[in-house]
Coordinates of C-alpha atoms and ligand atoms in Angstrom, one line a residue:
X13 CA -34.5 27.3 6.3
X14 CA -34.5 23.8 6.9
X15 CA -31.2 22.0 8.4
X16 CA -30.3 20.8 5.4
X17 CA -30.4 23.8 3.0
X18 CA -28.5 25.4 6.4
X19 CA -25.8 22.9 6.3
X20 CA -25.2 23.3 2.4
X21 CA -25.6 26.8 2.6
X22 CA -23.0 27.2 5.2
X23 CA -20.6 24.7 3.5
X24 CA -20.8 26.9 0.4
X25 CA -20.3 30.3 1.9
X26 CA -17.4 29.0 3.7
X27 CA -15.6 27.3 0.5
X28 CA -16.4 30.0 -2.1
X29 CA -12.8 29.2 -3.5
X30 CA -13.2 25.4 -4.1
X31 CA -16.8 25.8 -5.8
X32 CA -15.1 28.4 -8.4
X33 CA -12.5 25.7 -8.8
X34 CA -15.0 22.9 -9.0
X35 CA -16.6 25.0 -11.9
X36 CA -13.5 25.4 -13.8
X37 CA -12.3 21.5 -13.2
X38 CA -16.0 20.7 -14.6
X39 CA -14.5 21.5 -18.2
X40 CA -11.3 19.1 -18.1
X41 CA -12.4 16.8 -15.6
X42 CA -16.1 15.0 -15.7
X43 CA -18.3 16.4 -13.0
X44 CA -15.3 18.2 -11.9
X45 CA -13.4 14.8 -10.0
X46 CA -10.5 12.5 -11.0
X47 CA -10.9 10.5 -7.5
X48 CA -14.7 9.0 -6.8
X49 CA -14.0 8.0 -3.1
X50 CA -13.3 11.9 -2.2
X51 CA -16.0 13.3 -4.3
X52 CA -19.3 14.7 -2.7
X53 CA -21.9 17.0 -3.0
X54 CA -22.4 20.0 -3.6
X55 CA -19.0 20.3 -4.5
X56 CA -15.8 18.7 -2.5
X57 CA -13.6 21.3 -1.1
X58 CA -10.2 21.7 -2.3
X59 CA -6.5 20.9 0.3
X60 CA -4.1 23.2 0.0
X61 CA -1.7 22.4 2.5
X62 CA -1.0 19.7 5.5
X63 CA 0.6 19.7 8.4
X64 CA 0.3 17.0 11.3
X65 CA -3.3 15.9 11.6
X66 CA -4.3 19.3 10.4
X67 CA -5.5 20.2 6.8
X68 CA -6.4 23.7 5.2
X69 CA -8.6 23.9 2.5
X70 CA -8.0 26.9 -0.5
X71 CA -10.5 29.3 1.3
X72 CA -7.8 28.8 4.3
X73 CA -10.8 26.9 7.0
X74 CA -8.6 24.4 9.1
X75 CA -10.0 21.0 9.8
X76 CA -8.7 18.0 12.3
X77 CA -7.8 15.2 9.5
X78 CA -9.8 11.7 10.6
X79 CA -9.3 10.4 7.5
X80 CA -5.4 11.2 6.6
X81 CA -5.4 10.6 2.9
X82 CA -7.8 7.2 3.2
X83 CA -5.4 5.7 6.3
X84 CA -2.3 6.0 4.2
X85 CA -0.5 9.4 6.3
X86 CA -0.2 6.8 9.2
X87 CA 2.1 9.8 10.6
X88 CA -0.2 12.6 9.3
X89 CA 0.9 15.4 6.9
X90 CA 4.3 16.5 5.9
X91 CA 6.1 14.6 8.8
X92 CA 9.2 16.2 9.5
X93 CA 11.3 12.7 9.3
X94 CA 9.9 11.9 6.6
X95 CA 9.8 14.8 4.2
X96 CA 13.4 14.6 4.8
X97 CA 14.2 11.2 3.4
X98 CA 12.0 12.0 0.5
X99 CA 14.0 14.9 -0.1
X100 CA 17.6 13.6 0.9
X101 CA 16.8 11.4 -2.2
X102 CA 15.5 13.8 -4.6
X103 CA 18.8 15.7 -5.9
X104 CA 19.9 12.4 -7.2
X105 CA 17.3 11.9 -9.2
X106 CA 14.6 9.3 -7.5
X107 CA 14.2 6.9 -10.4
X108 CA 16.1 5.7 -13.0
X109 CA 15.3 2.5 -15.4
X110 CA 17.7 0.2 -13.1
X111 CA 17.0 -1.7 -9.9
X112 CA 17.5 0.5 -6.7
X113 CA 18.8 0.2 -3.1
X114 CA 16.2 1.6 -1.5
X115 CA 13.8 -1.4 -2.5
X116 CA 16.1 -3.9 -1.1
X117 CA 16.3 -1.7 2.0
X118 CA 12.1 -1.9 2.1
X119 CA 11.6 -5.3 0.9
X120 CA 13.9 -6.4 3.6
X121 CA 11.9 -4.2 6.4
X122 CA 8.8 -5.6 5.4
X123 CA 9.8 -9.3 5.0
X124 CA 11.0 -9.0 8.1
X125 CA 7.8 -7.4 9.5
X126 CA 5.1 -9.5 7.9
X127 CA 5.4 -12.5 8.8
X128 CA 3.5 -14.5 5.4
X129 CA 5.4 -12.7 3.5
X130 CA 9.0 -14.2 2.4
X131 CA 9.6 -12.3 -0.8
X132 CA 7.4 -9.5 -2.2
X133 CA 7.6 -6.8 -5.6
X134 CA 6.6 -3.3 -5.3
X135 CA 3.7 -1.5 -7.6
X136 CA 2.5 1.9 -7.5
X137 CA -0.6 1.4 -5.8
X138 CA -2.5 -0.8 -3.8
X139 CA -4.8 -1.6 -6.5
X140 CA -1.7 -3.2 -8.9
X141 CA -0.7 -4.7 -5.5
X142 CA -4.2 -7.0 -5.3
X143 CA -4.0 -6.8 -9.0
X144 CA -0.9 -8.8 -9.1
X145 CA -1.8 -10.8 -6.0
X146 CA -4.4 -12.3 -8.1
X147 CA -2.0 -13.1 -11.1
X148 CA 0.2 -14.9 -9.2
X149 CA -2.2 -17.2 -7.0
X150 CA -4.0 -17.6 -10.8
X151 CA -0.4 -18.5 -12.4
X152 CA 0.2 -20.6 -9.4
X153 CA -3.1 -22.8 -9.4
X154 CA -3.5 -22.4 -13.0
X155 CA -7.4 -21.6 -12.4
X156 CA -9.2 -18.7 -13.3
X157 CA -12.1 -18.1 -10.5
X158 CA -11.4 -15.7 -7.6
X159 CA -14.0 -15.3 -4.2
X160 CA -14.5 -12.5 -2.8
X161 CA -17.0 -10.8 0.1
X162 CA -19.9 -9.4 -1.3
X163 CA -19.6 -5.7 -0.9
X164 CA -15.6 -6.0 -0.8
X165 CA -13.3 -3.4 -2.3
X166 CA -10.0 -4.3 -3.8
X167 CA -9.1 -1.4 -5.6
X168 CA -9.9 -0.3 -9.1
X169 CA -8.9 -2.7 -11.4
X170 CA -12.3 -4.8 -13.2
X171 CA -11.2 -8.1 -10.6
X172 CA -10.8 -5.9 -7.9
X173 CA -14.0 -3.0 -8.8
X174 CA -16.3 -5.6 -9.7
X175 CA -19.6 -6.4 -7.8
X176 CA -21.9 -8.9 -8.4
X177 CA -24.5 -5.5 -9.3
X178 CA -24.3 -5.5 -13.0
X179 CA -25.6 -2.0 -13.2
X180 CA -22.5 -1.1 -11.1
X181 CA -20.0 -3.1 -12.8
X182 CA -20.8 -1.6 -16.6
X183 CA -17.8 -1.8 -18.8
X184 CA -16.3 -4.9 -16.6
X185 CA -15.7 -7.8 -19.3
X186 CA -18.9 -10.8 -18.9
X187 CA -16.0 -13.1 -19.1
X188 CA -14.3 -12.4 -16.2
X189 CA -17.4 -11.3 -14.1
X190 CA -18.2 -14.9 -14.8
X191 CA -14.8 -15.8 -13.2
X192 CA -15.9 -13.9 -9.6
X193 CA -17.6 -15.4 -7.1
X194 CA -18.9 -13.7 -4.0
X195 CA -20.1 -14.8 -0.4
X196 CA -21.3 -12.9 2.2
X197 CA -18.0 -12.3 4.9
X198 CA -18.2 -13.6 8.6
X199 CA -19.9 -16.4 6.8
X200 CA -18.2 -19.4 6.6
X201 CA -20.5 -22.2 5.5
X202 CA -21.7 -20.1 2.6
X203 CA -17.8 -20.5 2.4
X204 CA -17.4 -24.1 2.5
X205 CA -20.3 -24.4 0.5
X206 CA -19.0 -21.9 -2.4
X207 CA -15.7 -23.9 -2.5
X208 CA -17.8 -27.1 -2.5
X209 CA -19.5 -26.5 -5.6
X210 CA -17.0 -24.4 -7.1
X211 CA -13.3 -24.7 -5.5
X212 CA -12.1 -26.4 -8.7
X213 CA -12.2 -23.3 -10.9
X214 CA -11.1 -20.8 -8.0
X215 CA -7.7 -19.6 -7.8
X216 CA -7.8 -17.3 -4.1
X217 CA -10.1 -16.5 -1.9
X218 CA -9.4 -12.6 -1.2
X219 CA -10.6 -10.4 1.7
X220 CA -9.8 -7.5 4.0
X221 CA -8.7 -9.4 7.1
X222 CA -11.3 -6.5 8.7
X223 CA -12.8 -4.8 6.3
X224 CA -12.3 -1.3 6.3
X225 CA -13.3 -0.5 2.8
X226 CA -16.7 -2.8 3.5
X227 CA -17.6 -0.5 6.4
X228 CA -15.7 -2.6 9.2
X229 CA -17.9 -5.0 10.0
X230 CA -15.4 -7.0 12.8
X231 CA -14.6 -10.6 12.3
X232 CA -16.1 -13.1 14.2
X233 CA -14.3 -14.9 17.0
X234 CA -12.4 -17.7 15.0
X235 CA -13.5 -16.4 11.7
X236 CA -9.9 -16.1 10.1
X237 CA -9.1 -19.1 11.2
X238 CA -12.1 -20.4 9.6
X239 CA -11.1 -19.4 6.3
X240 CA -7.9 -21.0 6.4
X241 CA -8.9 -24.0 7.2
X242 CA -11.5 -23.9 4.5
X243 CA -8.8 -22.5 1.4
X244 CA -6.5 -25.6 3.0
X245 CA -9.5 -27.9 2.6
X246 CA -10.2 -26.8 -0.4
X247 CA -6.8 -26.0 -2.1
X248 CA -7.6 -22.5 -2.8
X249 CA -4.9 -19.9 -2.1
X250 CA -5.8 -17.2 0.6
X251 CA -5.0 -13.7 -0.5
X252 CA -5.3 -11.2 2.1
X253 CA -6.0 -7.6 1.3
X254 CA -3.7 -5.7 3.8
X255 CA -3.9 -2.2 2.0
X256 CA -5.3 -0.6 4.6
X257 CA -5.2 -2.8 7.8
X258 CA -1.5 -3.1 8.1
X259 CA -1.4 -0.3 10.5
X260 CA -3.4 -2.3 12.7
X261 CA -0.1 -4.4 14.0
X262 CA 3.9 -4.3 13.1
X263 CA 3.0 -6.9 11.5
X264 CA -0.1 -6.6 9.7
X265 CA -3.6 -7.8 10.7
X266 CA -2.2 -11.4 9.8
X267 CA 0.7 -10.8 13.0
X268 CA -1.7 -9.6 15.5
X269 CA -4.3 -13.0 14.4
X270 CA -2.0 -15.4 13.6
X271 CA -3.6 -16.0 10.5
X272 CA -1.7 -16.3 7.6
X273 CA -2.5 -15.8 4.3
X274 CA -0.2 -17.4 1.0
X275 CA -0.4 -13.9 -0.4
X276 CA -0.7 -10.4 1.0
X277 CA -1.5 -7.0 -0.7
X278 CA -0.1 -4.3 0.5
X279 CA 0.2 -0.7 -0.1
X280 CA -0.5 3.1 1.9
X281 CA 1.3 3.1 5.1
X282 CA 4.5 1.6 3.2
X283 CA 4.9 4.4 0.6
X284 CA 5.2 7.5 2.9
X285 CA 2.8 9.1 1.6
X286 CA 3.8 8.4 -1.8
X287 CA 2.4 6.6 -4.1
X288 CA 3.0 2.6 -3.7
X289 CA 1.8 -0.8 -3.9
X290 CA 3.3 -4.3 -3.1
X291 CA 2.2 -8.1 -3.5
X292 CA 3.8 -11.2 -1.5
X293 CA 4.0 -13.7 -0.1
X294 CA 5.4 -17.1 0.1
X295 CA 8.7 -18.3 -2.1
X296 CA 7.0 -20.8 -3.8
X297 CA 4.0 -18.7 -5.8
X298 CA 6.1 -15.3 -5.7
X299 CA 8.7 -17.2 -7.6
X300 CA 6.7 -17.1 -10.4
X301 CA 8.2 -13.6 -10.9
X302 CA 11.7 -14.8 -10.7
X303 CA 13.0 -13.2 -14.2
X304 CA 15.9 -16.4 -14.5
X305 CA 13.3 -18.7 -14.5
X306 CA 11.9 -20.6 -17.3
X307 CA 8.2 -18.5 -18.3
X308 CA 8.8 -16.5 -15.7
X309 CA 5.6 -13.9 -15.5
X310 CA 6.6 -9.8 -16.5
X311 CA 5.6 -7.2 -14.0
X312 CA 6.7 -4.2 -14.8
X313 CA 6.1 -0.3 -13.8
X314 CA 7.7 2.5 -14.8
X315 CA 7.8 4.2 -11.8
X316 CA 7.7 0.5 -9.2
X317 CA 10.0 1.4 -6.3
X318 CA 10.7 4.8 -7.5
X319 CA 13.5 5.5 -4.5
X320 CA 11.5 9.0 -3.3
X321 CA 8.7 6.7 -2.1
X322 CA 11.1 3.9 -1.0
X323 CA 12.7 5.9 1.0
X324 CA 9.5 7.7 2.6
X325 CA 8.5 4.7 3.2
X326 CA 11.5 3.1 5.1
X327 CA 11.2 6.0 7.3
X328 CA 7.3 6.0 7.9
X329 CA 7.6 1.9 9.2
X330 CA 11.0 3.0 11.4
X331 CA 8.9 5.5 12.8
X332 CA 5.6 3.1 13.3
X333 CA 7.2 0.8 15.9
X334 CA 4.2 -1.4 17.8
X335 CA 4.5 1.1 20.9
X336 CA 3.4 4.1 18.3
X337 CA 0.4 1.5 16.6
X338 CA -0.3 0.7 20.2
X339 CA -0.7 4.2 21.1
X340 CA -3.2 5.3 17.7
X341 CA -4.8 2.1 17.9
X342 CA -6.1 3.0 21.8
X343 CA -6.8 6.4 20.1
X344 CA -8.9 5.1 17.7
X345 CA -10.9 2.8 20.0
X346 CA -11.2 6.4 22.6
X347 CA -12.8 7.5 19.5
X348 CA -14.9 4.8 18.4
X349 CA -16.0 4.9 22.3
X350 CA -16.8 8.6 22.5
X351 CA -18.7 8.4 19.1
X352 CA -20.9 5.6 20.8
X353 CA -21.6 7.4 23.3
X354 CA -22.4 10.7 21.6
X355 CA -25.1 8.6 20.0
X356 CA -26.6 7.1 23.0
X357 CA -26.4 10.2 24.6
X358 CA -28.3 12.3 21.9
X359 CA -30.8 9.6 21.3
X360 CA -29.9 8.4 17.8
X361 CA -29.9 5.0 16.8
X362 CA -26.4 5.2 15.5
X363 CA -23.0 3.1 16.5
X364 CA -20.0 2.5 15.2
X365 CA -18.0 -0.1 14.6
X366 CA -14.0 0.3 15.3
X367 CA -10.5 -2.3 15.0
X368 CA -7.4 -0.4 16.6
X369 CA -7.0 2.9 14.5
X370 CA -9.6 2.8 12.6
X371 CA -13.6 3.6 12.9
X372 CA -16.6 3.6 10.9
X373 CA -20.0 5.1 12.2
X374 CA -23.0 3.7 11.3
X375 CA -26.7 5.0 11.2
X376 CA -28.1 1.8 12.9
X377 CA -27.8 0.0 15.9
X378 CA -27.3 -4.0 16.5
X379 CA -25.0 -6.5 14.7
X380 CA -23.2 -6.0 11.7
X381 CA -21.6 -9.1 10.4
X382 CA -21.1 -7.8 7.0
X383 CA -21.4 -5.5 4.2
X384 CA -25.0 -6.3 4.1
X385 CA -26.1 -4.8 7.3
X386 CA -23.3 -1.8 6.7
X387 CA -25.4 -1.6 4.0
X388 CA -29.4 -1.6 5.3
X389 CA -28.3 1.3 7.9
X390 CA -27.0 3.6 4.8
X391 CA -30.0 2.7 2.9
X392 CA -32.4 3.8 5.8
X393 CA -30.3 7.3 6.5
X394 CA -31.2 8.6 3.2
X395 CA -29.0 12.0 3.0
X396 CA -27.7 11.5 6.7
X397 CA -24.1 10.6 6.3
X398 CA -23.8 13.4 4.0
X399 CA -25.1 15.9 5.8
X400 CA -23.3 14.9 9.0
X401 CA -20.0 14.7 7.1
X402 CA -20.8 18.5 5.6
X403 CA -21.7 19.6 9.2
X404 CA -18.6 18.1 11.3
X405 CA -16.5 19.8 8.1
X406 CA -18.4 23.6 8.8
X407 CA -16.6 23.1 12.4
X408 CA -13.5 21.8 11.3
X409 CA -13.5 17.8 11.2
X410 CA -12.5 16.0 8.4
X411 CA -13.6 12.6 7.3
X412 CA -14.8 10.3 4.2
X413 CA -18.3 11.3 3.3
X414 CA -19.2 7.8 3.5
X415 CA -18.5 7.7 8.0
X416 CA -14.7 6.1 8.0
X417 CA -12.2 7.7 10.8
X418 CA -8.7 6.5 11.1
X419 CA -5.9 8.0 13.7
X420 CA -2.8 9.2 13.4
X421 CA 0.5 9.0 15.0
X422 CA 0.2 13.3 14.9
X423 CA -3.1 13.1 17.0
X424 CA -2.9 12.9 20.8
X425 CA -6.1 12.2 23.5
X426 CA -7.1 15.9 23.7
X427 CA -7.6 16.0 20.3
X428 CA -9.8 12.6 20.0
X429 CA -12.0 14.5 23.2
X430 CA -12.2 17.4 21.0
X431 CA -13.6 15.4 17.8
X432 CA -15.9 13.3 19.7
X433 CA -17.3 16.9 21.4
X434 CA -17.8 18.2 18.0
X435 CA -19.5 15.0 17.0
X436 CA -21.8 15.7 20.0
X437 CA -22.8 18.7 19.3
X438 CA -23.4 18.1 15.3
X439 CA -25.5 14.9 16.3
X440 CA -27.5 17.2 19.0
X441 CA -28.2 19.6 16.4
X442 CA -29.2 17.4 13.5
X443 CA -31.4 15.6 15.4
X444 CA -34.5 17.3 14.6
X445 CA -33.7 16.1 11.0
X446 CA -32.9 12.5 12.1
X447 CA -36.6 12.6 13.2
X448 CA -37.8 13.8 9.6
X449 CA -36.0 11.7 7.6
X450 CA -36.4 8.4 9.5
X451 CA -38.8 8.4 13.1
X452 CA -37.0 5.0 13.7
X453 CA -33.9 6.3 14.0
X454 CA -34.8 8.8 17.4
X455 CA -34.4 6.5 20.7
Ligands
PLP6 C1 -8.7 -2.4 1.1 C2 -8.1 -1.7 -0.1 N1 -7.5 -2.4 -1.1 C3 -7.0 -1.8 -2.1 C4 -7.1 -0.5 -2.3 C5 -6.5 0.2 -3.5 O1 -5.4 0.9 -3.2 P1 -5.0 2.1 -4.1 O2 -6.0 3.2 -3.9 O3 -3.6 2.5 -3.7 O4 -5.0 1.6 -5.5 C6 -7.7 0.3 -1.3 C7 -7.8 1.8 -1.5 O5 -8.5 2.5 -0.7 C8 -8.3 -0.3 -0.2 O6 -8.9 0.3 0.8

């Protein structure tokens, strides 16, 4: 049997319970999945229960969690802290069609955290939060046109989903495709060109300060920078997408640059593991929301701030002082490191890329500057990532199918030694498949 079929074949026998599931969601759900980014074949196996940075799936196999819930259980599962807010909250009933404490208690946290941001609204996810981002710097500037980095994700709203692939972006209004424009990121004189020709009709320019959801190509030296002087230039607002890398720093990717954007986007890490979103930024544009103004803008939410996640939340950014990012963020690189070397040391042309606690491998070697060159290595690894996400998951790693890693406050050095030993081993043992698929691949 070849490695593959013995990978699949191995993943199936061991997740007997999840592929009977799978057959059964298949008739409610299409293909069987409600969530694409934690779909993949033959069939994704199905959590039952979490615990620190470990996770058991329904056939009860135990895996190391790299990926904790896409970033977002900064603290890992079912903290003990945590769990107890939430549930010191939940007798009372959580939410209730009034403002509640809780949110000024948050707010107030992260105002006082980021430093861009003066007064903020909560959502319930991170997509409303780049959503409503947008709205405002549109209301603000009263233009329509938003740039983003080709290959960028912003969530799953049509602004946020949409690529400039028209295949991909079926379904997404022509009219406000037309309003998106896209450079390539780490580039800054496509930038300054872009704004040239078109600053007039653009509202923000939005990006991941690093972005994660890109495949983590790092920013150049000065690159931030760059792009602040160029929205100032160019009177277009700077939006940054902090969904994700706000556990890089106390205060956000934009506290540990010194870049600041007008508007931030937040979400993940401040919900607790609940469900959560929040735009802001400065007075001016967020006042735009004020509901005693004159044409004030509606947001609304049924379940915005709902107290259970505001108080998770409050409790997951007390317990994620910088001495605890610090400590995950030197994880993360040990990690990156190890998984660098594992490469070299089997003879793959493979690397990673990595920012504080979080690390994306890559089946290439040299620069990557963008989503582009994330991109070319996929598109020469044919099933590659897949298989070596099935295989770290038959010996008890988890991570997204697509090579992202991210640390946890519940992880500690032996554990990273462990991962990156498993990755070892898994690379040594696919290897005679890395030769099959793609020669130029073997060092
Ligand atoms: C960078 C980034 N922005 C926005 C989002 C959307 O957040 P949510 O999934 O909570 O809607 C994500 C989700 O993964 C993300 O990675």
């Amino acid at each position: 049997m070849s490695i593959r079929d013995q990978i699949i074949q191995r993943f199936i026998a061991r997740t007997q319970k999840s592929q009977a599931l799978t057959e059964r969601a298949k008739r409610v759900l299409p293909g069987g999945d409600t969530r694409s980014g934690v779909y993949y074949l033959p069939y994704p196996a199905y959590m039952v229960e979490g615990s620190g940075s470990r996770l058991t799936d329904i056939d009860g196999n135990v895996y190391f969690d790299l990926l904790a819930n896409y970033t977002s259980l900064v603290h890992g599962h079912a903290h003990p802290q945590i769990l107890a807010a939430a549930q010191a909250v939940l007798p009372s009933g959580g939410v209730f069609a009034a403002p509640m404490q809780k949110q000024v208690e948050l707010a107030e946290l992260i105002c006082a955290r980021v430093p861009s941001v003066e007064t903020m609204r909560f959502t319930t996810s991170g997509s409303e939060g780049t959503q409503m981002a947008l709205r405002a710097a549109r209301a603000y500037t009263g233009r329509s046109g938003v740039l983003k980095m080709l290959g960028s994700y912003h969530g799953s709203h049509d602004l946020a989903s949409a690529t400039a692939d028209p295949d991909a972006d079926r379904g997404i209004p022509e009219g406000l495709r037309r309003n998106i424009f896209y450079v390539p990121y780490n580039d800054l004189p496509a930038t300054d060109a872009m704004l040239t020709a078109h600053g007039h009709e653009i509202a923000a320019l939005i990006v991941e300060p690093v972005p994660n959801a890109g495949g983590l190509p790092l920013a150049h030296a000065g690159y931030l920078q760059g792009l602040r002087d160029l929205c100032n230039k160019h009177d277009v607002l700077l939006v940054f997408d902090e969904v994700v890398t706000l556990r890089l720093h106390e205060g956000g990717y934009q506290a540990q640059t010194g870049v600041l954007p007008d508007l931030t986007a937040m979400g993940k890490i401040i919900g607790g593991g609940f469900a959560v979103g929040a735009f802001g930024g400065k007075r001016e544009i967020m006042q735009n929301f004020d509901p005693t103004r004159k044409n004030s803008i509606g947001h609304s939410g049924t379940f915005n701030g709902h107290s259970v996640t505001m108080a998770a939340g409050l409790e997951s950014l007390k317990l994620l002082s910088q001495a605890e990012i610090d400590r995950i963020n030197a994880l993360g690189e040990r990690l990156g490191r190890g998984f660098d070397d594992a490469f070299a040391e089997a003879g793959i042309r493979g690397r990673t890329t990595y920012v504080g606690s979080l690390v994306q491998v890559h089946w290439r070697t040299g620069d990557i500057n963008n989503m582009g060159d994330v991109a070319a290595g996929f598109a020469q690894a044919g099933d590659l990532p897949y298989l070596l996400h099935l295989e770290l998951m038959n010996r008890g790693v988890y991570s997204a199918a697509r090579g992202e890693y991210c640390t946890t406050t519940a992880m500690h050095e032996a554990d990273i030694d462990r991962a990156i030993a498993i990755f070892s081993d898994t690379l040594h043992y696919l290897k005679p498949y890395v030769a099959q698929v793609n020669e130029a691949l073997i060092a």
